[in-house]
Amino acid sequence: MKPKVAWQVGRFDSWAGAQRLLFGRMYEDVEIEHEAFQGKGRVFCIASAGDTAIRLAGEHEVVACDINPVQLAYAERRASGSPAEMGAAERVMSLARTLLPLAGWRVSVLREFLALSNVTEQIFFWRNHLDTWRFRAGFDALMSRPILRVMYAAQFLSFLPPSFGAVLRKRLEKGFARHSNASNPYARALLLGEGCESPPPRAGNIRFVMADAASWLESCPCRCFDAFSLSNILDGAESAYRSRLLRAVRRAGTKEAIVILRSFAEPPEALNGNHADHDRSSLWGIVEVRRTHIL
Ligand SMILES: C[S@@+](CC[C@H](N)C(=O)[O-])C[C@H]1O[C@@H](n2cnc3c(N)ncnc32)[C@H](O)[C@@H]1O
């Protein structure tokens, strides 16, 4: 059966054409995986731009899988020490950043903000210099469905909460209230597009696999992975695919295996084990860290 996965076409838009490099770096805080997978052995992860695989390969044997061959080849190059490149996500963000002066955001002010390490000072600075009505209006307009629809196919928007701009601003503010800017590479990447250099190469401990995650996990021996980092691959996937992937993860995981799944969606009220607030990228509504047997 062919997987119904929005990411399979390797493009954000709905135009026919070649698969593209979508992510030049990852916006998922790999320290969550690093901590949750302590003492674990083999890890299955989504390759994306390679940051998670490369960081985890220091302590684990890693299989890095991606359905987009262009993205997989890039992750493999980075793991061998090649420099970072810009993907479609970075191009969109870079275009959005050209509008920042309209909101009164100057690079010198952003640098001053990013140099702070005291979260109380950060929130004071955010509220007094950055969270202006012009920023709020502009950001919410950029994150509105009609504008996002110009760049993203419908499947990539279906899971976003209503008033996504306001929701995302709230997540960012929570992040600035919790994580020190000075030591937060994700804040620098989002606000200035900097800090995207490749991590130290670790190709030796990573096996790169071009496949759909569910199909590949179904084909591997039972109980062969101790941990799974699945990015947000279920955002935009059909519900049948969700069930299939989670079944494949349960089968391929050892008894005590851990799975980490992210989503841009807002968390349901009763969600236990949500680590979204711990993720220094501050973008996620859900970062689930679970034992695979309770999936
Ligand atoms: C889900 S996207 C999101 C990017 C991510 N949040 C980040 O910060 O890098 C990450 C990667 O997952 C890959 N992907 C999506 N669905 C997949 C699937 N079913 N199997 C394997 N890879 C998949 C995409 O091709 C993409 O390279």
Short mmCIF file of C-alpha atoms and ligand atoms in Angstrom, two decimals:
data_model
loop_
_atom_site.label_atom_id
_atom_site.label_comp_id
_atom_site.label_asym_id
_atom_site.label_seq_id
_atom_site.Cartn_x
_atom_site.Cartn_y
_atom_site.Cartn_z
CA MET A 1 0.00 0.00 0.00
CA LYS A 2 1.36 3.45 -0.93
CA PRO A 3 1.71 5.67 2.13
CA LYS A 4 -0.40 8.84 2.05
CA VAL A 5 2.15 11.30 3.35
CA ALA A 6 2.11 14.98 2.44
CA TRP A 7 5.90 15.17 2.78
CA GLN A 8 6.43 12.55 0.07
CA VAL A 9 6.42 15.14 -2.74
CA GLY A 10 9.37 16.93 -1.12
CA ARG A 11 7.83 20.37 -1.60
CA PHE A 12 5.84 22.75 0.56
CA ASP A 13 3.72 24.01 -2.33
CA SER A 14 1.23 21.98 -4.33
CA TRP A 15 2.97 22.47 -7.67
CA ALA A 16 4.20 19.44 -9.58
CA GLY A 17 7.99 19.34 -9.78
CA ALA A 18 11.20 17.94 -8.41
CA GLN A 19 11.67 17.25 -4.70
CA ARG A 20 13.54 20.01 -2.92
CA LEU A 21 15.72 20.64 0.06
CA LEU A 22 13.13 21.86 2.56
CA PHE A 23 15.21 22.24 5.73
CA GLY A 24 18.77 23.53 5.90
CA ARG A 25 18.75 22.93 9.67
CA MET A 26 16.32 21.51 12.20
CA TYR A 27 14.05 23.51 14.51
CA GLU A 28 13.61 20.73 17.06
CA ASP A 29 15.56 20.94 20.28
CA VAL A 30 17.69 17.81 20.12
CA GLU A 31 18.60 18.15 23.81
CA ILE A 32 15.15 16.72 24.56
CA GLU A 33 16.07 13.55 22.67
CA HIS A 34 19.57 13.58 24.12
CA GLU A 35 18.23 13.57 27.67
CA ALA A 36 15.29 11.21 27.11
CA PHE A 37 17.46 8.62 25.32
CA GLN A 38 20.17 8.42 28.03
CA GLY A 39 21.17 4.81 28.52
CA LYS A 40 19.37 3.69 25.36
CA GLY A 41 21.07 1.88 22.49
CA ARG A 42 19.78 1.94 18.90
CA VAL A 43 17.83 4.98 17.78
CA PHE A 44 15.55 5.45 14.79
CA CYS A 45 15.13 9.09 13.76
CA ILE A 46 13.80 11.16 10.93
CA ALA A 47 16.77 12.58 9.02
CA SER A 48 15.46 16.03 8.02
CA ALA A 49 18.56 18.28 8.00
CA GLY A 50 20.53 15.76 10.06
CA ASP A 51 20.98 17.69 13.35
CA THR A 52 19.19 15.11 15.51
CA ALA A 53 20.98 12.14 13.93
CA ILE A 54 24.38 13.82 14.17
CA ARG A 55 23.95 14.86 17.82
CA LEU A 56 22.65 11.44 18.88
CA ALA A 57 25.32 9.53 16.96
CA GLY A 58 27.85 10.53 19.63
CA GLU A 59 26.23 8.06 22.03
CA HIS A 60 23.93 5.86 19.96
CA GLU A 61 23.84 3.74 16.87
CA VAL A 62 21.45 5.73 14.66
CA VAL A 63 19.23 4.95 11.67
CA ALA A 64 18.22 8.23 9.99
CA CYS A 65 15.29 7.85 7.62
CA ASP A 66 13.71 10.30 5.20
CA ILE A 67 11.11 10.00 2.49
CA ASN A 68 12.63 12.91 0.53
CA PRO A 69 15.85 11.81 -1.23
CA VAL A 70 17.12 15.40 -1.58
CA GLN A 71 16.74 15.96 2.16
CA LEU A 72 18.35 12.61 2.99
CA ALA A 73 21.37 13.26 0.74
CA TYR A 74 21.81 16.67 2.42
CA ALA A 75 21.68 15.17 5.93
CA GLU A 76 24.29 12.62 4.85
CA ARG A 77 26.55 15.35 3.45
CA ARG A 78 26.26 17.33 6.68
CA ALA A 79 27.10 14.27 8.75
CA SER A 80 30.33 14.04 6.72
CA GLY A 81 31.22 17.65 7.49
CA SER A 82 29.74 19.59 4.54
CA PRO A 83 28.56 23.10 5.36
CA ALA A 84 24.92 23.97 5.94
CA GLU A 85 22.83 25.12 2.98
CA MET A 86 19.59 27.03 2.80
CA GLY A 87 16.42 25.02 2.36
CA ALA A 88 12.95 26.25 1.41
CA ALA A 89 12.12 26.86 5.10
CA GLU A 90 15.13 29.16 5.53
CA ARG A 91 14.27 31.04 2.31
CA VAL A 92 10.73 31.68 3.54
CA MET A 93 12.01 32.86 6.95
CA SER A 94 14.67 35.03 5.34
CA LEU A 95 11.98 36.68 3.16
CA ALA A 96 9.82 37.23 6.25
CA ARG A 97 12.79 38.81 8.07
CA THR A 98 13.11 41.46 5.34
CA LEU A 99 9.76 42.77 6.63
CA LEU A 100 10.95 43.10 10.24
CA PRO A 101 12.00 46.78 9.96
CA LEU A 102 8.33 47.53 9.18
CA ALA A 103 7.55 46.26 12.68
CA GLY A 104 10.31 48.42 14.12
CA TRP A 105 12.62 45.43 14.64
CA ARG A 106 16.22 46.45 13.90
CA VAL A 107 19.08 43.93 13.82
CA SER A 108 20.96 45.84 16.54
CA VAL A 109 17.91 45.60 18.83
CA LEU A 110 17.56 41.87 18.11
CA ARG A 111 21.24 41.34 18.91
CA GLU A 112 20.80 43.16 22.21
CA PHE A 113 17.80 40.94 23.00
CA LEU A 114 19.61 37.73 22.01
CA ALA A 115 22.59 38.61 24.22
CA LEU A 116 20.40 38.55 27.35
CA SER A 117 20.55 35.57 29.65
CA ASN A 118 18.19 36.57 32.47
CA VAL A 119 14.66 35.50 31.56
CA THR A 120 13.01 38.28 33.60
CA GLU A 121 15.03 40.87 31.64
CA GLN A 122 14.18 39.05 28.42
CA ILE A 123 10.43 39.30 29.02
CA PHE A 124 10.75 42.96 30.01
CA PHE A 125 12.72 43.62 26.79
CA TRP A 126 10.27 41.57 24.68
CA ARG A 127 7.23 43.43 25.98
CA ASN A 128 8.81 46.88 25.77
CA HIS A 129 10.76 46.72 22.51
CA LEU A 130 9.64 43.81 20.36
CA ASP A 131 6.04 42.80 21.05
CA THR A 132 4.69 45.97 19.47
CA TRP A 133 1.24 46.29 17.89
CA ARG A 134 2.96 46.60 14.47
CA PHE A 135 4.78 43.30 15.09
CA ARG A 136 1.61 41.57 16.26
CA ALA A 137 -0.45 42.81 13.30
CA GLY A 138 2.25 41.96 10.74
CA PHE A 139 3.08 38.56 12.22
CA ASP A 140 -0.58 37.53 12.46
CA ALA A 141 -1.13 38.61 8.85
CA LEU A 142 1.91 36.57 7.70
CA MET A 143 0.69 33.52 9.62
CA SER A 144 -2.87 33.82 8.33
CA ARG A 145 -4.26 31.06 6.17
CA PRO A 146 -4.57 33.10 2.94
CA ILE A 147 -0.89 34.12 3.11
CA LEU A 148 0.39 30.68 4.19
CA ARG A 149 -1.70 29.14 1.41
CA VAL A 150 0.46 30.99 -1.16
CA MET A 151 3.51 29.01 -0.01
CA TYR A 152 2.15 25.80 1.51
CA ALA A 153 -0.10 23.02 0.20
CA ALA A 154 -3.38 22.51 2.09
CA GLN A 155 -2.13 19.35 3.89
CA PHE A 156 0.55 21.39 5.66
CA LEU A 157 -2.01 23.80 7.05
CA SER A 158 -4.85 21.47 8.01
CA PHE A 159 -3.47 20.77 11.51
CA LEU A 160 -2.64 24.37 12.41
CA PRO A 161 -4.79 25.89 15.16
CA PRO A 162 -7.05 28.85 14.29
CA SER A 163 -5.37 32.26 14.81
CA PHE A 164 -2.03 30.54 14.33
CA GLY A 165 -0.12 33.85 14.47
CA ALA A 166 -1.44 34.62 17.96
CA VAL A 167 -0.82 31.03 19.10
CA LEU A 168 2.76 31.10 17.82
CA ARG A 169 3.47 34.49 19.41
CA LYS A 170 2.28 33.08 22.73
CA ARG A 171 4.59 30.05 22.35
CA LEU A 172 7.54 32.34 21.55
CA GLU A 173 6.87 34.57 24.55
CA LYS A 174 6.65 31.52 26.82
CA GLY A 175 10.00 30.37 25.41
CA PHE A 176 11.65 33.74 26.09
CA ALA A 177 10.28 33.57 29.65
CA ARG A 178 11.86 30.17 30.19
CA HIS A 179 15.07 29.77 28.19
CA SER A 180 18.12 32.01 28.31
CA ASN A 181 18.59 33.71 24.92
CA ALA A 182 22.37 33.86 25.10
CA SER A 183 22.66 30.07 25.10
CA ASN A 184 19.71 29.37 22.81
CA PRO A 185 20.80 28.56 19.24
CA TYR A 186 17.16 28.20 18.14
CA ALA A 187 16.28 31.79 19.13
CA ARG A 188 19.25 33.06 17.09
CA ALA A 189 18.23 30.92 14.12
CA LEU A 190 14.63 32.13 14.19
CA LEU A 191 15.24 35.82 14.78
CA LEU A 192 18.42 36.36 12.77
CA GLY A 193 18.82 33.24 10.61
CA GLU A 194 22.22 32.67 12.25
CA GLY A 195 23.85 29.77 14.01
CA CYS A 196 22.97 27.33 11.23
CA GLU A 197 26.47 25.88 10.92
CA SER A 198 26.69 22.08 10.79
CA PRO A 199 27.40 20.20 14.01
CA PRO A 200 30.68 18.22 14.16
CA PRO A 201 30.49 15.35 11.63
CA ARG A 202 29.57 11.87 12.83
CA ALA A 203 28.84 9.91 9.68
CA GLY A 204 30.34 6.67 11.04
CA ASN A 205 27.58 5.86 13.48
CA ILE A 206 24.62 6.74 11.24
CA ARG A 207 22.90 4.59 8.65
CA PHE A 208 20.90 6.74 6.19
CA VAL A 209 17.75 5.18 4.79
CA MET A 210 15.58 6.59 2.00
CA ALA A 211 12.11 5.30 2.85
CA ASP A 212 8.74 6.01 4.34
CA ALA A 213 9.19 5.57 8.09
CA ALA A 214 6.20 3.24 8.64
CA SER A 215 7.04 1.01 5.67
CA TRP A 216 10.69 0.72 6.70
CA LEU A 217 9.90 -0.04 10.35
CA GLU A 218 7.41 -2.71 9.27
CA SER A 219 10.19 -4.41 7.36
CA CYS A 220 12.77 -4.50 10.16
CA PRO A 221 13.06 -7.17 12.88
CA CYS A 222 10.83 -6.91 15.98
CA ARG A 223 12.25 -5.13 19.07
CA CYS A 224 15.34 -3.76 17.31
CA PHE A 225 15.17 -0.09 18.42
CA ASP A 226 15.38 1.43 21.90
CA ALA A 227 14.24 4.92 20.93
CA PHE A 228 12.44 6.81 18.15
CA SER A 229 12.57 10.50 17.23
CA LEU A 230 9.78 11.02 14.72
CA SER A 231 9.89 14.80 14.17
CA ASN A 232 6.42 16.05 13.25
CA ILE A 233 5.86 13.62 10.40
CA LEU A 234 2.26 13.01 11.50
CA ASP A 235 1.39 16.67 10.87
CA GLY A 236 -0.42 16.48 7.55
CA ALA A 237 -0.64 12.68 7.48
CA GLU A 238 -3.95 10.80 7.25
CA SER A 239 -5.25 9.19 10.46
CA ALA A 240 -4.81 5.71 8.94
CA TYR A 241 -1.13 6.51 8.50
CA ARG A 242 -0.87 7.59 12.14
CA SER A 243 -2.24 4.22 13.32
CA ARG A 244 0.03 2.37 10.95
CA LEU A 245 3.16 4.24 12.05
CA LEU A 246 2.44 3.81 15.75
CA ARG A 247 1.81 0.08 15.21
CA ALA A 248 5.11 -0.22 13.37
CA VAL A 249 6.90 1.67 16.19
CA ARG A 250 5.41 -0.60 18.88
CA ARG A 251 6.51 -3.65 16.92
CA ALA A 252 10.04 -2.39 16.20
CA GLY A 253 10.60 -1.03 19.71
CA THR A 254 12.05 -2.88 22.68
CA LYS A 255 9.89 -3.23 25.80
CA GLU A 256 11.16 0.01 27.39
CA ALA A 257 11.55 1.95 24.14
CA ILE A 258 10.81 5.68 24.06
CA VAL A 259 9.22 7.67 21.25
CA ILE A 260 9.30 11.43 20.72
CA LEU A 261 6.74 13.05 18.44
CA ARG A 262 6.25 16.75 17.74
CA SER A 263 3.31 18.67 16.32
CA PHE A 264 2.42 22.26 15.50
CA ALA A 265 -1.12 21.53 16.69
CA GLU A 266 -2.37 22.79 20.04
CA PRO A 267 -2.22 20.07 22.73
CA PRO A 268 -5.48 18.45 23.82
CA GLU A 269 -6.31 19.35 27.44
CA ALA A 270 -5.69 15.90 28.84
CA LEU A 271 -2.27 15.39 27.26
CA ASN A 272 0.23 14.02 29.77
CA GLY A 273 3.92 13.99 28.97
CA ASN A 274 3.96 17.14 26.85
CA HIS A 275 7.50 18.56 26.79
CA ALA A 276 6.74 21.44 24.38
CA ASP A 277 7.79 24.04 26.97
CA HIS A 278 11.21 22.37 27.27
CA ASP A 279 11.93 22.72 23.54
CA ARG A 280 14.09 25.83 23.11
CA SER A 281 12.80 26.42 19.57
CA SER A 282 9.47 27.37 21.20
CA LEU A 283 7.58 26.51 18.03
CA TRP A 284 5.83 23.33 19.04
CA GLY A 285 2.40 22.82 20.56
CA ILE A 286 3.19 19.20 21.33
CA VAL A 287 6.44 17.40 22.08
CA GLU A 288 5.32 14.01 23.32
CA VAL A 289 7.85 11.83 25.10
CA ARG A 290 6.33 8.39 25.69
CA ARG A 291 7.05 4.76 26.22
CA THR A 292 6.13 3.00 22.96
CA HIS A 293 4.03 0.34 24.69
CA ILE A 294 1.49 2.96 25.84
CA LEU A 295 1.08 4.53 22.41
C1 LIG B 1 8.45 16.32 9.20
S1 LIG B 1 9.63 17.38 8.46
C2 LIG B 1 9.69 18.64 9.66
C3 LIG B 1 10.97 19.33 9.87
C4 LIG B 1 11.37 19.47 11.27
N1 LIG B 1 10.35 19.96 12.13
C5 LIG B 1 12.66 20.20 11.46
O1 LIG B 1 12.73 21.09 12.29
O2 LIG B 1 13.60 19.84 10.74
C6 LIG B 1 11.12 16.55 8.65
C7 LIG B 1 11.42 15.55 7.58
O3 LIG B 1 10.52 14.47 7.69
C8 LIG B 1 10.49 13.83 6.44
N2 LIG B 1 9.32 12.96 6.44
C9 LIG B 1 8.04 13.34 6.50
N3 LIG B 1 7.22 12.27 6.52
C10 LIG B 1 8.01 11.17 6.48
C11 LIG B 1 7.77 9.78 6.48
N4 LIG B 1 6.55 9.29 6.54
N5 LIG B 1 8.82 8.94 6.46
C12 LIG B 1 10.09 9.41 6.41
N6 LIG B 1 10.37 10.73 6.39
C13 LIG B 1 9.36 11.61 6.42
C14 LIG B 1 10.44 15.00 5.47
O4 LIG B 1 10.84 14.62 4.20
C15 LIG B 1 11.37 16.00 6.14
O5 LIG B 1 12.66 15.91 5.61
#
